[in-house]
Coordinates of C-alpha atoms and ligand atoms in Angstrom, one line a residue:
Chain U
X1 CA 35.0 28.6 25.9
X2 CA 34.1 29.5 29.4
X3 CA 37.4 28.1 30.7
X4 CA 39.3 30.2 28.0
X5 CA 37.8 33.3 29.4
X6 CA 38.6 32.2 32.9
X7 CA 42.2 31.6 31.9
X8 CA 42.5 35.0 30.3
X9 CA 41.1 36.7 33.4
X10 CA 43.5 34.8 35.7
X11 CA 46.4 35.7 33.4
X12 CA 45.4 39.4 33.3
X13 CA 45.2 39.5 37.1
X14 CA 48.6 37.8 37.4
X15 CA 50.2 40.3 35.0
X16 CA 48.7 43.3 36.7
X17 CA 49.7 42.0 40.1
X18 CA 53.2 41.2 38.9
X19 CA 53.6 44.7 37.5
X20 CA 52.4 46.5 40.6
X21 CA 53.7 44.4 43.4
X22 CA 56.8 46.5 44.2
X23 CA 54.4 49.3 45.0
X24 CA 52.9 47.4 47.9
X25 CA 54.8 47.2 51.1
X26 CA 58.4 47.9 51.4
X27 CA 61.8 46.4 50.6
X28 CA 60.9 43.3 52.6
X29 CA 58.0 42.4 50.4
X30 CA 59.9 43.2 47.2
X31 CA 62.5 40.8 48.4
X32 CA 59.9 38.1 48.9
X33 CA 58.5 38.7 45.5
X34 CA 61.9 38.5 43.9
X35 CA 62.4 35.2 45.7
X36 CA 59.2 34.0 44.2
X37 CA 60.4 34.9 40.7
X38 CA 63.7 33.2 41.2
X39 CA 62.0 30.0 42.5
X40 CA 59.7 30.0 39.5
X41 CA 62.8 30.2 37.2
X42 CA 64.3 27.2 39.0
X43 CA 61.2 25.2 39.1
X44 CA 60.3 25.8 35.4
X45 CA 63.8 25.0 34.3
X46 CA 63.7 21.6 36.0
X47 CA 60.6 20.7 34.0
X48 CA 62.3 19.4 30.8
X49 CA 64.2 16.9 32.9
X50 CA 61.1 15.8 34.6
X51 CA 59.3 15.5 31.3
X52 CA 61.9 13.0 30.3
X53 CA 61.0 11.0 33.4
X54 CA 64.2 11.9 35.3
X55 CA 64.1 12.4 39.0
X56 CA 66.6 15.3 39.1
X57 CA 67.5 16.4 42.6
X58 CA 70.7 18.3 41.5
X59 CA 69.3 21.6 40.5
X60 CA 70.8 23.7 43.3
X61 CA 74.3 22.6 42.3
X62 CA 73.8 24.3 38.9
X63 CA 72.3 27.4 40.5
X64 CA 75.3 27.6 42.7
X65 CA 77.7 27.4 39.7
X66 CA 75.9 30.2 37.9
X67 CA 75.8 32.3 41.1
X68 CA 79.4 31.9 42.0
X69 CA 80.7 32.2 38.4
X70 CA 78.8 35.3 37.6
X71 CA 79.5 36.9 40.9
X72 CA 83.2 36.3 40.6
X73 CA 83.3 37.5 37.0
X74 CA 81.4 40.7 37.9
X75 CA 83.4 41.3 41.1
X76 CA 86.9 40.4 40.1
X77 CA 86.9 41.1 36.4
X78 CA 84.3 43.9 36.3
X79 CA 82.2 42.1 33.6
X80 CA 78.9 43.8 32.9
X81 CA 75.8 42.1 34.4
X82 CA 74.4 40.8 31.1
X83 CA 77.7 39.0 30.2
X84 CA 78.3 37.6 33.7
X85 CA 74.8 36.3 33.7
X86 CA 75.2 34.5 30.4
X87 CA 78.6 33.1 31.4
X88 CA 77.2 31.9 34.6
X89 CA 74.5 30.1 32.7
X90 CA 76.9 28.8 30.1
X91 CA 79.3 27.4 32.7
X92 CA 76.4 25.7 34.5
X93 CA 75.4 24.1 31.2
X94 CA 78.9 23.0 30.4
X95 CA 79.3 21.4 33.8
X96 CA 75.9 19.9 33.5
X97 CA 76.8 18.4 30.1
X98 CA 80.0 16.9 31.5
X99 CA 78.4 15.5 34.7
X100 CA 75.1 14.5 33.0
X101 CA 76.7 12.6 30.1
X102 CA 77.8 9.5 32.1
X103 CA 74.9 9.6 34.6
X104 CA 72.0 9.8 32.2
X105 CA 72.1 6.1 31.5
X106 CA 71.0 5.5 35.1
X107 CA 67.4 5.4 35.9
X108 CA 65.0 6.4 38.7
X109 CA 66.5 6.4 42.1
X110 CA 70.0 5.7 40.9
X111 CA 69.9 8.8 38.7
X112 CA 68.4 10.8 41.6
X113 CA 71.3 9.6 43.9
X114 CA 73.9 10.8 41.5
X115 CA 72.3 14.2 41.1
X116 CA 72.3 14.5 44.9
X117 CA 76.0 13.9 44.9
X118 CA 76.4 16.8 42.3
X119 CA 74.9 19.1 45.0
X120 CA 77.3 17.9 47.7
X121 CA 80.4 18.1 45.4
X122 CA 79.6 21.6 44.2
X123 CA 78.8 22.8 47.7
X124 CA 82.0 21.3 49.1
X125 CA 84.0 23.1 46.3
X126 CA 82.3 26.4 47.2
X127 CA 83.1 25.7 50.8
X128 CA 86.7 24.6 50.5
X129 CA 88.1 26.7 47.7
X130 CA 88.5 29.6 50.0
X131 CA 90.9 31.6 48.0
X132 CA 88.3 31.9 45.2
X133 CA 84.9 31.7 47.0
X134 CA 85.8 32.9 50.5
X135 CA 84.3 29.6 51.7
X136 CA 82.2 29.7 54.8
X137 CA 82.9 33.4 55.3
X138 CA 80.6 33.9 52.3
X139 CA 81.2 35.9 49.2
X140 CA 80.2 39.5 49.6
X141 CA 80.5 42.7 47.7
X142 CA 78.9 41.4 44.6
X143 CA 78.0 44.2 42.2
X144 CA 74.4 45.2 41.8
X145 CA 72.7 44.2 38.5
X146 CA 72.9 46.6 35.6
X147 CA 71.4 46.9 32.2
X148 CA 73.3 48.4 29.2
X149 CA 75.7 50.0 31.6
X150 CA 73.0 51.4 33.9
X151 CA 73.2 50.2 37.5
X152 CA 69.9 49.2 38.9
X153 CA 70.1 50.6 42.4
X154 CA 66.5 50.3 43.7
X155 CA 65.1 47.0 44.8
X156 CA 62.0 47.8 42.7
X157 CA 64.0 48.1 39.5
X158 CA 65.8 44.9 40.3
X159 CA 62.4 43.3 40.8
X160 CA 61.4 44.3 37.3
X161 CA 64.6 43.0 35.9
X162 CA 63.8 39.6 37.5
X163 CA 60.3 39.8 36.0
X164 CA 61.7 40.5 32.6
X165 CA 64.2 37.7 32.9
X166 CA 61.5 35.3 34.0
X167 CA 59.2 36.2 31.1
X168 CA 62.0 35.5 28.6
X169 CA 62.9 32.2 30.3
X170 CA 59.3 31.1 30.4
X171 CA 58.7 32.0 26.8
X172 CA 61.7 30.0 25.7
X173 CA 60.7 27.0 27.8
X174 CA 57.1 27.2 26.7
X175 CA 58.1 27.3 23.1
X176 CA 60.3 24.3 23.5
X177 CA 57.8 22.2 25.4
X178 CA 55.2 22.7 22.7
X179 CA 57.5 22.0 19.9
X180 CA 58.5 18.6 18.5
X181 CA 61.3 18.6 21.0
X182 CA 58.9 18.8 23.9
X183 CA 56.8 16.0 22.3
X184 CA 59.9 13.9 22.2
X185 CA 60.7 14.6 25.8
X186 CA 57.2 13.6 26.8
X187 CA 57.4 10.4 24.7
X188 CA 60.6 9.5 26.5
X189 CA 59.0 10.2 29.9
X190 CA 56.0 8.0 29.0
X191 CA 57.9 5.0 27.5
X192 CA 61.6 5.4 26.8
X193 CA 62.0 1.9 25.3
X194 CA 59.2 2.6 22.9
X195 CA 60.7 6.0 21.9
X196 CA 64.0 4.1 21.3
X197 CA 62.3 1.5 19.2
X198 CA 60.9 4.2 17.0
X199 CA 64.3 5.8 16.3
X200 CA 64.8 8.3 19.1
X201 CA 68.3 8.8 20.4
X202 CA 67.0 8.8 24.0
X203 CA 70.4 9.6 25.6
X204 CA 70.8 12.7 23.5
X205 CA 67.4 14.1 24.2
X206 CA 67.7 13.5 27.9
X207 CA 71.1 15.2 28.0
X208 CA 69.7 18.2 26.1
X209 CA 66.8 18.5 28.6
X210 CA 69.2 18.2 31.5
X211 CA 71.7 20.7 30.1
X212 CA 69.1 23.2 29.2
X213 CA 67.8 23.0 32.8
X214 CA 71.3 23.6 34.1
X215 CA 71.7 26.7 31.9
X216 CA 68.6 28.3 33.2
X217 CA 69.4 27.3 36.8
X218 CA 72.7 29.0 36.3
X219 CA 71.0 32.1 35.0
X220 CA 68.7 32.2 38.0
X221 CA 71.7 31.7 40.2
X222 CA 73.5 34.6 38.6
X223 CA 70.5 36.9 39.1
X224 CA 70.3 35.7 42.7
X225 CA 73.9 36.6 43.3
X226 CA 73.4 40.1 42.0
X227 CA 70.2 40.7 43.9
X228 CA 71.2 39.4 47.4
X229 CA 74.9 40.3 46.8
X230 CA 76.0 37.6 49.2
X231 CA 76.7 33.9 48.5
X232 CA 77.0 31.3 51.3
X233 CA 77.6 27.6 50.4
X234 CA 75.0 26.1 52.6
X235 CA 72.3 28.1 50.8
X236 CA 72.8 25.7 47.9
X237 CA 72.1 22.6 49.8
X238 CA 70.3 19.4 48.9
X239 CA 67.2 20.8 50.6
X240 CA 66.9 23.6 48.0
X241 CA 67.1 21.0 45.2
X242 CA 64.3 19.0 46.9
X243 CA 62.3 22.1 47.2
X244 CA 62.6 22.8 43.5
X245 CA 61.4 19.3 42.8
X246 CA 58.5 19.7 45.3
X247 CA 57.4 22.9 43.5
X248 CA 56.9 20.8 40.4
X249 CA 55.0 18.0 42.2
X250 CA 52.8 20.3 44.3
X251 CA 52.1 22.6 41.4
X252 CA 51.4 19.7 39.1
X253 CA 53.5 17.9 36.4
X254 CA 50.7 17.7 33.9
X255 CA 51.0 21.2 32.5
X256 CA 53.6 23.9 31.8
X257 CA 52.1 26.2 34.5
X258 CA 52.4 23.5 37.2
X259 CA 55.9 24.5 38.5
X260 CA 55.0 28.2 38.2
X261 CA 51.9 27.8 40.4
X262 CA 53.8 25.4 42.8
X263 CA 56.8 27.7 43.2
X264 CA 54.7 30.9 43.8
X265 CA 52.3 29.1 46.2
X266 CA 54.9 27.4 48.3
X267 CA 57.4 30.3 48.4
X268 CA 54.7 32.7 49.7
X269 CA 53.2 30.2 52.1
X270 CA 56.5 29.1 53.6
X271 CA 58.0 32.6 53.9
X272 CA 57.2 33.0 57.7
X273 CA 59.2 29.8 58.4
X274 CA 62.1 30.4 56.0
X275 CA 65.4 29.2 57.2
X276 CA 64.0 27.4 60.3
X277 CA 63.5 23.7 60.8
X278 CA 59.8 24.2 60.1
X279 CA 60.5 24.9 56.5
X280 CA 61.5 21.3 55.8
X281 CA 58.5 19.9 57.8
X282 CA 56.3 22.3 55.9
X283 CA 57.5 21.1 52.5
X284 CA 57.2 17.5 53.6
X285 CA 53.6 18.0 54.6
X286 CA 52.8 19.9 51.4
X287 CA 54.3 17.1 49.4
X288 CA 52.4 14.4 51.3
X289 CA 49.1 16.2 51.1
X290 CA 49.5 16.6 47.4
X291 CA 50.4 13.0 46.8
X292 CA 47.4 11.9 48.9
X293 CA 44.7 14.2 47.8
X294 CA 45.8 16.0 44.6
X295 CA 48.1 13.6 42.7
X296 CA 47.8 16.0 39.7
X297 CA 49.0 18.9 41.7
X298 CA 47.4 22.3 42.5
X299 CA 46.6 22.9 38.8
X300 CA 44.0 20.2 38.9
X301 CA 42.3 21.8 41.9
X302 CA 39.9 24.1 39.9
X303 CA 38.8 21.1 37.8
X304 CA 38.2 19.0 40.8
X305 CA 36.2 21.7 42.6
X306 CA 34.2 22.3 39.4
X307 CA 33.6 18.5 39.3
X308 CA 32.4 18.5 42.9
X309 CA 30.2 21.5 42.2
X310 CA 28.4 20.1 39.1
X311 CA 28.6 16.4 39.9
X312 CA 27.5 16.4 43.5
X313 CA 25.3 13.5 42.6
X314 CA 28.3 11.4 43.5
X315 CA 29.7 10.2 40.3
X316 CA 32.8 8.1 40.7
X317 CA 35.9 10.2 41.1
X318 CA 38.2 10.2 38.1
X319 CA 40.9 7.7 38.7
X320 CA 43.9 9.0 37.0
X321 CA 46.1 6.1 36.1
X322 CA 49.5 6.1 37.8
X323 CA 52.2 7.0 35.3
Chain I
X1 CA 68.9 -13.1 -0.7
X2 CA 68.6 -13.2 3.0
X3 CA 67.3 -9.9 4.5
X4 CA 68.3 -10.9 8.0
X5 CA 70.9 -13.4 8.9
X6 CA 71.8 -14.1 12.5
X7 CA 74.7 -16.5 13.1
X8 CA 75.6 -18.2 16.3
X9 CA 73.5 -15.7 18.2
X10 CA 74.2 -16.1 22.0
X11 CA 73.2 -14.2 25.1
X12 CA 74.1 -15.1 28.6
X13 CA 72.4 -13.6 31.7
X14 CA 75.0 -14.5 34.3
X15 CA 75.3 -18.3 34.0
X16 CA 72.0 -18.7 32.1
X17 CA 72.2 -19.0 28.3
X18 CA 68.9 -17.3 27.4
X19 CA 69.9 -17.6 23.7
X20 CA 72.5 -20.2 22.7
X21 CA 74.1 -20.4 19.3
X22 CA 71.0 -19.8 17.4
X23 CA 71.0 -19.2 13.6
X24 CA 68.0 -17.4 12.1
X25 CA 67.6 -16.5 8.5
X26 CA 64.8 -14.4 7.1
X27 CA 64.4 -13.8 3.4
X28 CA 62.8 -10.8 1.9
X29 CA 59.0 -11.2 1.5
X30 CA 58.6 -14.0 4.0
X31 CA 56.5 -14.3 7.1
X32 CA 58.6 -16.3 9.6
X33 CA 57.4 -17.6 12.9
X34 CA 59.6 -17.8 16.0
X35 CA 58.0 -20.1 18.6
X36 CA 58.9 -21.9 21.7
X37 CA 57.7 -22.5 25.3
X38 CA 57.7 -19.7 27.9
X39 CA 61.3 -18.6 28.6
X40 CA 62.7 -20.2 25.5
X41 CA 64.5 -17.0 24.6
X42 CA 62.2 -15.5 21.9
X43 CA 62.0 -12.0 23.3
X44 CA 65.7 -12.0 24.1
X45 CA 66.3 -12.8 20.4
X46 CA 64.2 -9.7 19.5
X47 CA 66.2 -7.6 22.0
X48 CA 69.4 -8.8 20.4
X49 CA 68.3 -8.2 16.8
X50 CA 66.9 -4.7 17.6
X51 CA 70.0 -3.6 19.5
X52 CA 68.2 -3.4 22.9
X53 CA 70.7 -5.9 24.3
X54 CA 74.3 -6.6 23.1
X55 CA 74.8 -10.3 22.2
X56 CA 77.4 -12.2 24.2
X57 CA 78.5 -13.8 20.9
X58 CA 77.3 -14.1 17.3
X59 CA 76.8 -11.9 14.3
X60 CA 73.7 -10.2 12.8
X61 CA 73.6 -9.1 9.2
X62 CA 70.7 -7.0 8.0
X63 CA 70.3 -5.9 4.4
X64 CA 74.0 -6.5 3.9
X65 CA 75.1 -4.6 7.0
X66 CA 76.5 -5.8 10.3
X67 CA 74.2 -4.7 13.2
X68 CA 76.0 -5.8 16.3
X69 CA 77.2 -2.7 18.2
X70 CA 74.6 -0.4 16.7
X71 CA 72.2 1.4 19.0
X72 CA 68.4 0.7 18.7
X73 CA 67.8 4.1 17.1
X74 CA 70.4 3.4 14.4
X75 CA 68.9 0.0 13.7
X76 CA 65.4 1.5 13.2
X77 CA 66.8 3.9 10.7
X78 CA 68.1 0.9 8.7
X79 CA 64.5 -0.5 8.5
X80 CA 64.4 -3.1 11.3
X81 CA 61.5 -2.2 13.7
X82 CA 60.3 -4.2 16.6
X83 CA 57.2 -4.2 18.8
X84 CA 56.9 -5.2 22.5
X85 CA 55.4 -8.2 24.2
X86 CA 54.0 -6.0 26.9
X87 CA 51.6 -3.5 25.5
X88 CA 53.8 -0.4 25.3
X89 CA 52.3 2.9 24.1
X90 CA 52.4 6.6 24.8
X91 CA 49.3 6.1 26.9
X92 CA 48.5 9.8 27.6
X93 CA 48.7 10.8 24.0
X94 CA 46.1 10.4 21.3
X95 CA 46.2 7.5 18.8
X96 CA 47.0 10.0 16.1
X97 CA 50.0 11.4 18.0
X98 CA 51.3 7.9 18.8
X99 CA 51.4 7.1 15.1
X100 CA 52.8 10.5 14.2
X101 CA 55.6 9.9 16.6
X102 CA 56.3 6.5 15.0
X103 CA 56.5 8.2 11.7
X104 CA 58.4 11.3 12.7
X105 CA 61.0 9.6 14.8
X106 CA 62.2 7.5 11.9
X107 CA 62.0 10.2 9.3
X108 CA 65.4 11.5 8.5
X109 CA 65.2 14.6 10.6
X110 CA 68.3 15.8 12.4
X111 CA 68.5 17.0 15.9
X112 CA 68.8 20.6 14.6
X113 CA 65.5 20.3 12.6
X114 CA 63.7 19.0 15.7
X115 CA 65.0 22.0 17.7
X116 CA 63.6 24.5 15.3
X117 CA 60.3 22.9 14.2
X118 CA 57.0 23.6 16.0
X119 CA 54.7 20.8 16.9
X120 CA 52.5 21.3 13.8
X121 CA 53.4 18.5 11.6
X122 CA 54.0 18.8 7.8
X123 CA 51.0 17.9 5.7
X124 CA 52.6 14.8 4.2
X125 CA 53.2 13.4 7.6
X126 CA 49.6 13.9 8.6
X127 CA 48.5 12.3 5.4
X128 CA 50.7 9.3 5.9
X129 CA 49.5 8.9 9.5
X130 CA 45.9 8.8 8.3
X131 CA 46.9 6.2 5.8
X132 CA 48.4 4.0 8.5
X133 CA 45.3 4.5 10.7
X134 CA 43.0 3.6 7.8
X135 CA 45.1 0.6 6.9
X136 CA 45.1 -0.8 10.4
X137 CA 41.5 0.0 11.1
X138 CA 42.3 2.5 13.8
X139 CA 40.9 5.6 11.9
X140 CA 37.7 5.8 14.1
X141 CA 39.9 6.0 17.2
X142 CA 42.3 8.7 15.9
X143 CA 41.5 11.3 18.6
X144 CA 41.1 8.9 21.5
X145 CA 43.8 8.7 24.2
X146 CA 45.8 5.5 23.7
X147 CA 45.0 4.5 27.3
X148 CA 41.3 4.5 26.6
X149 CA 41.4 2.0 23.8
X150 CA 40.3 -1.6 24.3
X151 CA 43.1 -4.0 24.7
X152 CA 42.9 -5.4 21.2
X153 CA 43.1 -2.0 19.6
X154 CA 46.0 -1.1 21.8
X155 CA 48.0 -4.1 20.5
X156 CA 47.1 -3.0 17.0
X157 CA 48.2 0.5 17.7
X158 CA 51.6 -0.9 18.7
X159 CA 51.8 -2.4 15.2
X160 CA 50.6 0.7 13.5
X161 CA 53.4 2.8 15.2
X162 CA 56.0 0.3 14.1
X163 CA 54.5 0.4 10.5
X164 CA 54.7 4.2 10.5
X165 CA 58.4 3.9 10.9
X166 CA 58.5 2.3 7.5
X167 CA 60.2 -1.0 8.3
X168 CA 61.8 -3.4 5.8
X169 CA 61.6 -6.1 8.5
X170 CA 59.0 -6.0 11.2
X171 CA 59.5 -8.0 14.4
X172 CA 56.2 -8.6 16.2
X173 CA 56.3 -10.0 19.7
X174 CA 53.1 -11.8 20.5
X175 CA 50.8 -9.4 18.5
X176 CA 47.6 -11.3 19.3
X177 CA 48.0 -12.0 23.1
X178 CA 44.8 -11.5 25.0
X179 CA 42.7 -11.0 21.8
X180 CA 39.5 -12.9 21.1
X181 CA 39.3 -15.2 18.0
X182 CA 37.8 -12.5 15.8
X183 CA 40.4 -9.9 16.7
X184 CA 43.3 -12.2 16.3
X185 CA 42.0 -13.3 12.9
X186 CA 41.9 -9.6 11.9
X187 CA 45.4 -9.0 13.1
X188 CA 46.7 -12.0 11.3
X189 CA 45.1 -10.8 8.1
X190 CA 46.7 -7.5 8.7
X191 CA 50.1 -9.2 9.0
X192 CA 49.5 -10.9 5.6
X193 CA 48.6 -7.6 4.0
X194 CA 51.7 -5.9 5.5
X195 CA 53.8 -8.6 3.9
X196 CA 52.0 -8.3 0.6
X197 CA 52.8 -4.6 0.6
X198 CA 56.5 -5.4 0.8
X199 CA 57.4 -5.6 4.5
X200 CA 59.0 -8.8 5.7
X201 CA 57.7 -10.1 9.1
X202 CA 59.3 -12.1 11.9
X203 CA 56.7 -13.1 14.4
X204 CA 56.7 -14.5 17.9
X205 CA 53.4 -15.9 19.0
X206 CA 52.0 -18.6 21.4
X207 CA 48.7 -18.8 19.5
X208 CA 49.4 -21.9 17.4
X209 CA 46.4 -21.4 15.1
X210 CA 47.6 -17.9 14.3
X211 CA 51.2 -19.0 13.7
X212 CA 50.3 -22.1 11.6
X213 CA 47.9 -20.2 9.5
X214 CA 50.1 -17.2 8.8
X215 CA 53.8 -18.2 8.7
X216 CA 55.5 -19.9 5.8
X217 CA 58.4 -21.0 7.9
X218 CA 58.8 -21.6 11.6
X219 CA 61.8 -21.6 13.8
X220 CA 61.4 -23.4 17.2
X221 CA 63.4 -22.4 20.2
X222 CA 63.7 -24.4 23.4
X223 CA 65.8 -23.5 26.4
X224 CA 67.6 -20.9 24.3
X225 CA 68.6 -23.4 21.6
X226 CA 67.1 -23.9 18.2
X227 CA 65.2 -27.1 18.2
X228 CA 64.1 -27.3 14.6
X229 CA 63.0 -25.3 11.7
X230 CA 60.6 -25.9 8.8
X231 CA 57.2 -25.4 7.3
X232 CA 54.2 -25.3 9.7
X233 CA 53.2 -28.9 8.9
X234 CA 56.8 -30.2 9.4
X235 CA 57.1 -28.4 12.7
X236 CA 53.6 -29.4 13.8
X237 CA 54.4 -33.1 13.4
X238 CA 57.9 -33.0 14.8
X239 CA 58.1 -35.2 18.0
X240 CA 60.7 -33.0 19.7
X241 CA 58.5 -29.9 19.3
X242 CA 55.5 -31.6 20.7
X243 CA 57.5 -32.9 23.6
X244 CA 59.0 -29.5 24.3
X245 CA 55.6 -28.0 24.5
X246 CA 54.0 -30.8 26.5
X247 CA 57.1 -31.0 28.8
X248 CA 56.8 -27.4 29.7
X249 CA 53.0 -27.6 30.1
X250 CA 52.8 -25.0 27.3
X251 CA 49.6 -23.8 25.8
X252 CA 48.3 -25.6 22.7
X253 CA 45.8 -23.5 20.9
Ligands
ATP1 N1 67.1 -8.9 31.2 C1 67.2 -10.1 31.7 N2 68.0 -10.4 32.7 C2 68.1 -11.7 33.2 N3 67.4 -12.7 32.7 C3 66.6 -12.5 31.6 C4 66.5 -11.2 31.1 N4 65.6 -11.2 30.1 C5 65.2 -12.5 30.0 N5 65.8 -13.3 30.9 C6 65.7 -14.8 31.1 O1 66.0 -15.3 29.8 C7 65.2 -16.4 29.5 C8 64.5 -16.2 28.2 O2 63.5 -15.1 28.4 P1 62.7 -14.5 27.2 O3 61.9 -13.4 27.7 O4 63.5 -14.3 26.0 O5 61.7 -15.7 26.9 P2 60.5 -15.8 25.9 O6 60.7 -16.9 25.0 O7 60.2 -14.5 25.3 O8 59.3 -16.2 26.9 P3 57.8 -15.8 26.9 O9 57.1 -16.7 25.9 O10 57.3 -16.1 28.3 O11 57.7 -14.4 26.5 C9 64.2 -16.5 30.7 O12 64.7 -17.5 31.6 C10 64.3 -15.2 31.3 O13 64.0 -15.3 32.7
MG2 MG1 58.7 -13.2 25.3

């Protein structure tokens, strides 16, 4: 009861904050907040894969596909933003389906290694196919986002577009996670051989989770392209993929809001070091601290604090069994 | 008529013949035991029958249909359901959800239906789940997380989930390991009731008392090969069987 009210209050604060953020500070801050929204899209869309127990470190590849595809469609063919966004997502999903199909039989580290190779392959293509992507000169002159033919020129309006997009993506992902489909994903993550023995086509459900994640990563990439209007292959490196994974771990994998909290928290915290070598160090430390002290992620922090508060008599700490 | 007929079943792991030219026949309505010392190839047989491993050679016919080449999820849908030797559960889900999953996954729902349906389960599935829980004595634990159950109940939950999948043939891999006398007696009674309700059972177990008291026919494996086959008293007095068990220092219960 009490916690429900607490959650409602927190939600309300988040919504009000999200709605008024562009009014604080200038363009610089709006840009940071947009970055937060994009990172939440990426982190949340990795979750289905993680639910199935797959260590997916390939997400930035599919963000890149969505970004380049939509940017080129909008720039060269003049496709409206909505369409280029959907095409970007669809192409990512299609490539994800093709690349995912043969690799989903692999497990654990082997799967992770293959997904890392996706990142390198896609980045190399973006780098070497100069006639299409401009390679290392970077792709510039990408049209601004538009809605129903109306170009969104101000950074604030583009922020609201990202917010709307994020809300839609989160609603879809939430709905799926708490459906039978989500339950099946979780069952596969907990014991895939048992799921199989009960009649689940494990490969299909894993592929669906993976492809769905690719679609939304592509959508996030498409929005990214239209907002920053410049694409540069190294931006979509392996490190970005690792960061997306770290958002999920640091935020917490036990609940839908984990990646949202993780992405928001880390993006804001790391902002002063962005692009420098410290960024990587920072992420490593965040990951290490989480594994050591908060294995359930930030979302378990309130519960732990409440536990410390009420149970200061020194009851044994809850030992959460390793999954 | 034979419900399950495996002929010349063979599985090599590298140079090791874990299962070597084994014939197993299970008739509808029987409780058949599959015994043998550690490493004899019992679990491997289960993995072959349930499609978790492809056989190196041999054929498997179940209910008139060839199984070799089918994936585990196809085989479950045909009514052959297995449990695991190591306790394998959805540990972070409730007992109820575990059984619901067992039931749901085998029900003839397509991919598309799964995509569209919410988590709320249809009434008939909930009813059936409660029946299974009642039947297996797990009803009082329905809302517990599977990981919080005592070991014996966890083993029983594994059987309950398999039952929920409505098997024609149930393969039980060491259902009473680690149970005390009382618990194992209960589970063995449960196995008999399962059979009386129309499910055929093939059972791997080291607990000789349990096997002898429950099975009508016993197949003995040793080093991947079939040593002998017969009624409990025939097998129990067979010299080769006794030697196989003594030779390996195996447990006599
Ligand atoms: N996946 C595998 N890869 C390689 N060797 C295996 C594999 N599975 C089983 N084996 C080997 O095959 C042989 C038979 O193993 P299996 O698990 O079938 O024995 P078991 O009769 O079930 O024994 P236990 O009573 O100890 O469970 C053993 O020598 C085992 O080491
Ligand atoms: Mg075994």
